[in-house]
Tab-separated table of C-alpha atoms in Angstrom:
chain	number	residue	atom	x	y	z
A	11	GLN	CA	0.027	-0.004	0.017
A	12	LEU	CA	2.857	2.363	0.717
A	13	GLN	CA	4.807	3.035	-2.399
A	14	LEU	CA	7.289	5.445	-3.768
A	15	VAL	CA	7.720	5.107	-7.463
A	16	GLU	CA	10.551	6.824	-9.316
A	17	SER	CA	10.570	7.773	-12.964
A	18	GLY	CA	12.593	9.898	-15.350
A	19	GLY	CA	15.802	8.001	-15.453
A	20	GLY	CA	17.592	7.068	-18.703
A	21	LEU	CA	20.598	7.740	-20.854
A	22	VAL	CA	21.909	11.283	-21.149
A	23	GLN	CA	25.141	12.729	-22.546
A	24	PRO	CA	27.631	14.496	-20.220
A	25	GLY	CA	26.512	18.035	-19.686
A	26	GLY	CA	22.921	17.152	-20.194
A	27	SER	CA	19.876	17.269	-17.815
A	28	LEU	CA	17.368	14.933	-16.472
A	29	ARG	CA	14.444	15.417	-14.109
A	30	LEU	CA	13.630	12.560	-11.797
A	31	SER	CA	10.195	12.238	-10.257
A	32	CYS	CA	9.015	10.333	-7.132
A	33	ALA	CA	5.228	9.761	-6.877
A	34	ALA	CA	3.956	8.591	-3.438
A	35	SER	CA	0.910	6.561	-2.732
A	36	GLY	CA	-0.331	5.342	0.653
A	37	LEU	CA	1.354	8.200	2.438
A	38	THR	CA	1.119	11.913	2.334
A	39	LEU	CA	4.467	13.451	1.551
A	40	ASP	CA	3.802	16.769	3.180
A	41	TYR	CA	4.149	15.003	6.529
A	42	HIS	CA	7.590	13.567	5.608
A	43	ALA	CA	11.067	14.492	4.695
A	44	VAL	CA	11.762	13.148	1.231
A	45	GLY	CA	14.978	12.799	-0.664
A	46	TRP	CA	17.205	10.874	-3.069
A	47	PHE	CA	20.028	8.461	-2.643
A	48	ARG	CA	22.078	6.790	-5.306
A	49	GLN	CA	24.254	3.788	-5.722
A	50	ALA	CA	26.817	3.293	-8.424
A	51	PRO	CA	28.283	-0.071	-9.371
A	52	GLY	CA	30.906	-1.072	-6.873
A	53	LYS	CA	30.163	1.960	-4.717
A	54	GLU	CA	28.347	2.455	-1.384
A	55	ARG	CA	24.935	4.101	-1.338
A	56	GLU	CA	25.179	7.856	-0.804
A	57	GLY	CA	22.740	10.552	0.053
A	58	VAL	CA	22.169	13.064	-2.783
A	59	SER	CA	19.545	15.460	-1.545
A	60	CYS	CA	16.733	15.805	0.872
A	61	ILE	CA	13.867	18.284	1.393
A	62	SER	CA	12.170	18.511	4.837
A	63	SER	CA	8.468	18.788	5.539
A	64	GLY	CA	9.224	22.435	6.159
A	65	GLY	CA	10.942	22.911	2.837
A	66	SER	CA	14.616	23.179	3.902
A	67	THR	CA	17.032	21.320	1.673
A	68	ASN	CA	20.432	19.449	1.916
A	69	TYR	CA	22.672	18.521	-0.867
A	70	ALA	CA	25.699	16.347	-1.103
A	71	ASP	CA	28.828	18.378	-1.938
A	72	SER	CA	29.260	16.483	-5.147
A	73	VAL	CA	25.908	17.760	-6.635
A	74	LYS	CA	25.598	21.162	-4.983
A	75	GLY	CA	24.962	23.790	-7.613
A	76	ARG	CA	23.940	21.226	-10.255
A	77	PHE	CA	20.959	19.402	-8.651
A	78	THR	CA	17.797	20.921	-7.316
A	79	ILE	CA	15.202	19.107	-5.156
A	80	SER	CA	11.608	20.339	-4.927
A	81	ARG	CA	8.236	19.022	-3.789
A	82	ASP	CA	4.680	19.306	-4.952
A	83	ASN	CA	2.489	18.405	-2.029
A	84	THR	CA	-0.659	18.839	-4.041
A	85	ASN	CA	0.433	16.084	-6.415
A	86	ASN	CA	2.265	14.157	-3.690
A	87	THR	CA	5.403	14.154	-5.762
A	88	VAL	CA	9.028	15.086	-5.241
A	89	TYR	CA	11.414	15.990	-8.055
A	90	LEU	CA	15.182	16.068	-8.566
A	91	GLN	CA	16.347	18.310	-11.356
A	92	MET	CA	19.814	17.220	-12.405
A	93	ASN	CA	21.830	19.584	-14.688
A	94	SER	CA	25.426	19.484	-15.947
A	95	LEU	CA	25.485	15.775	-15.529
A	96	LYS	CA	28.764	14.009	-15.333
A	97	ALA	CA	29.710	10.383	-15.899
A	98	GLU	CA	30.298	10.121	-12.172
A	99	ASP	CA	26.564	10.722	-11.675
A	100	THR	CA	25.737	7.358	-13.250
A	101	ALA	CA	23.907	5.285	-10.678
A	102	VAL	CA	20.591	3.875	-9.618
A	103	TYR	CA	18.645	6.655	-7.906
A	104	TYR	CA	16.426	5.824	-5.030
A	105	CYS	CA	13.583	7.917	-3.660
A	106	ALA	CA	13.265	7.860	0.179
A	107	ALA	CA	10.908	9.261	2.784
A	108	GLY	CA	10.433	9.222	6.497
A	109	ASN	CA	8.349	11.225	9.010
A	110	SER	CA	11.064	10.722	11.638
A	111	TRP	CA	13.857	11.537	9.107
A	112	TYR	CA	15.384	14.919	9.789
A	113	CYS	CA	16.956	15.170	6.423
A	114	GLY	CA	20.401	13.951	7.162
A	115	LEU	CA	22.055	12.447	4.147
A	116	LYS	CA	23.158	9.445	6.051
A	117	GLY	CA	19.508	8.437	5.914
A	118	TYR	CA	18.774	7.596	9.606
A	119	GLY	CA	15.077	7.559	10.046
A	120	VAL	CA	14.177	6.735	6.445
A	121	ASP	CA	11.096	4.482	6.547
A	122	TYR	CA	10.187	4.097	2.848
A	123	TRP	CA	12.324	3.340	-0.261
A	124	GLY	CA	11.475	3.269	-3.951
A	125	LYS	CA	12.759	0.601	-6.220
A	126	GLY	CA	15.103	2.924	-8.059
A	127	THR	CA	15.503	4.364	-11.538
A	128	LEU	CA	18.763	4.044	-13.485
A	129	VAL	CA	20.522	7.117	-14.706
A	130	THR	CA	23.396	6.623	-17.106
A	131	VAL	CA	25.528	9.504	-18.130
A	132	SER	CA	27.653	8.605	-21.201
A	133	SER	CA	28.483	9.794	-24.668
């Protein structure tokens, strides 16, 4: 019943842009912090960005200035706009949420995870 469904991943050239979406059902996102994690092949999962229920945001240093997180509570959806993409951004991106998550990028307090969407940055 509780689902986070990511979309928008795909293949993009270096320097290009993608917009990821995370649609929630079975929970109301305005009561949760929501964010994005990613995992590249052979790498540990890392926090990318988070937006709190109050609208404050956090970004990993590696994406700061290039990625923007936003939320649309009316449509129960969270977005990640990714610009100036690099090959190093290639990963499976996972949407995450938690009402006891205080938007730390280590992810403590995350209760819900999406299944992920693959982003490949390659020429």
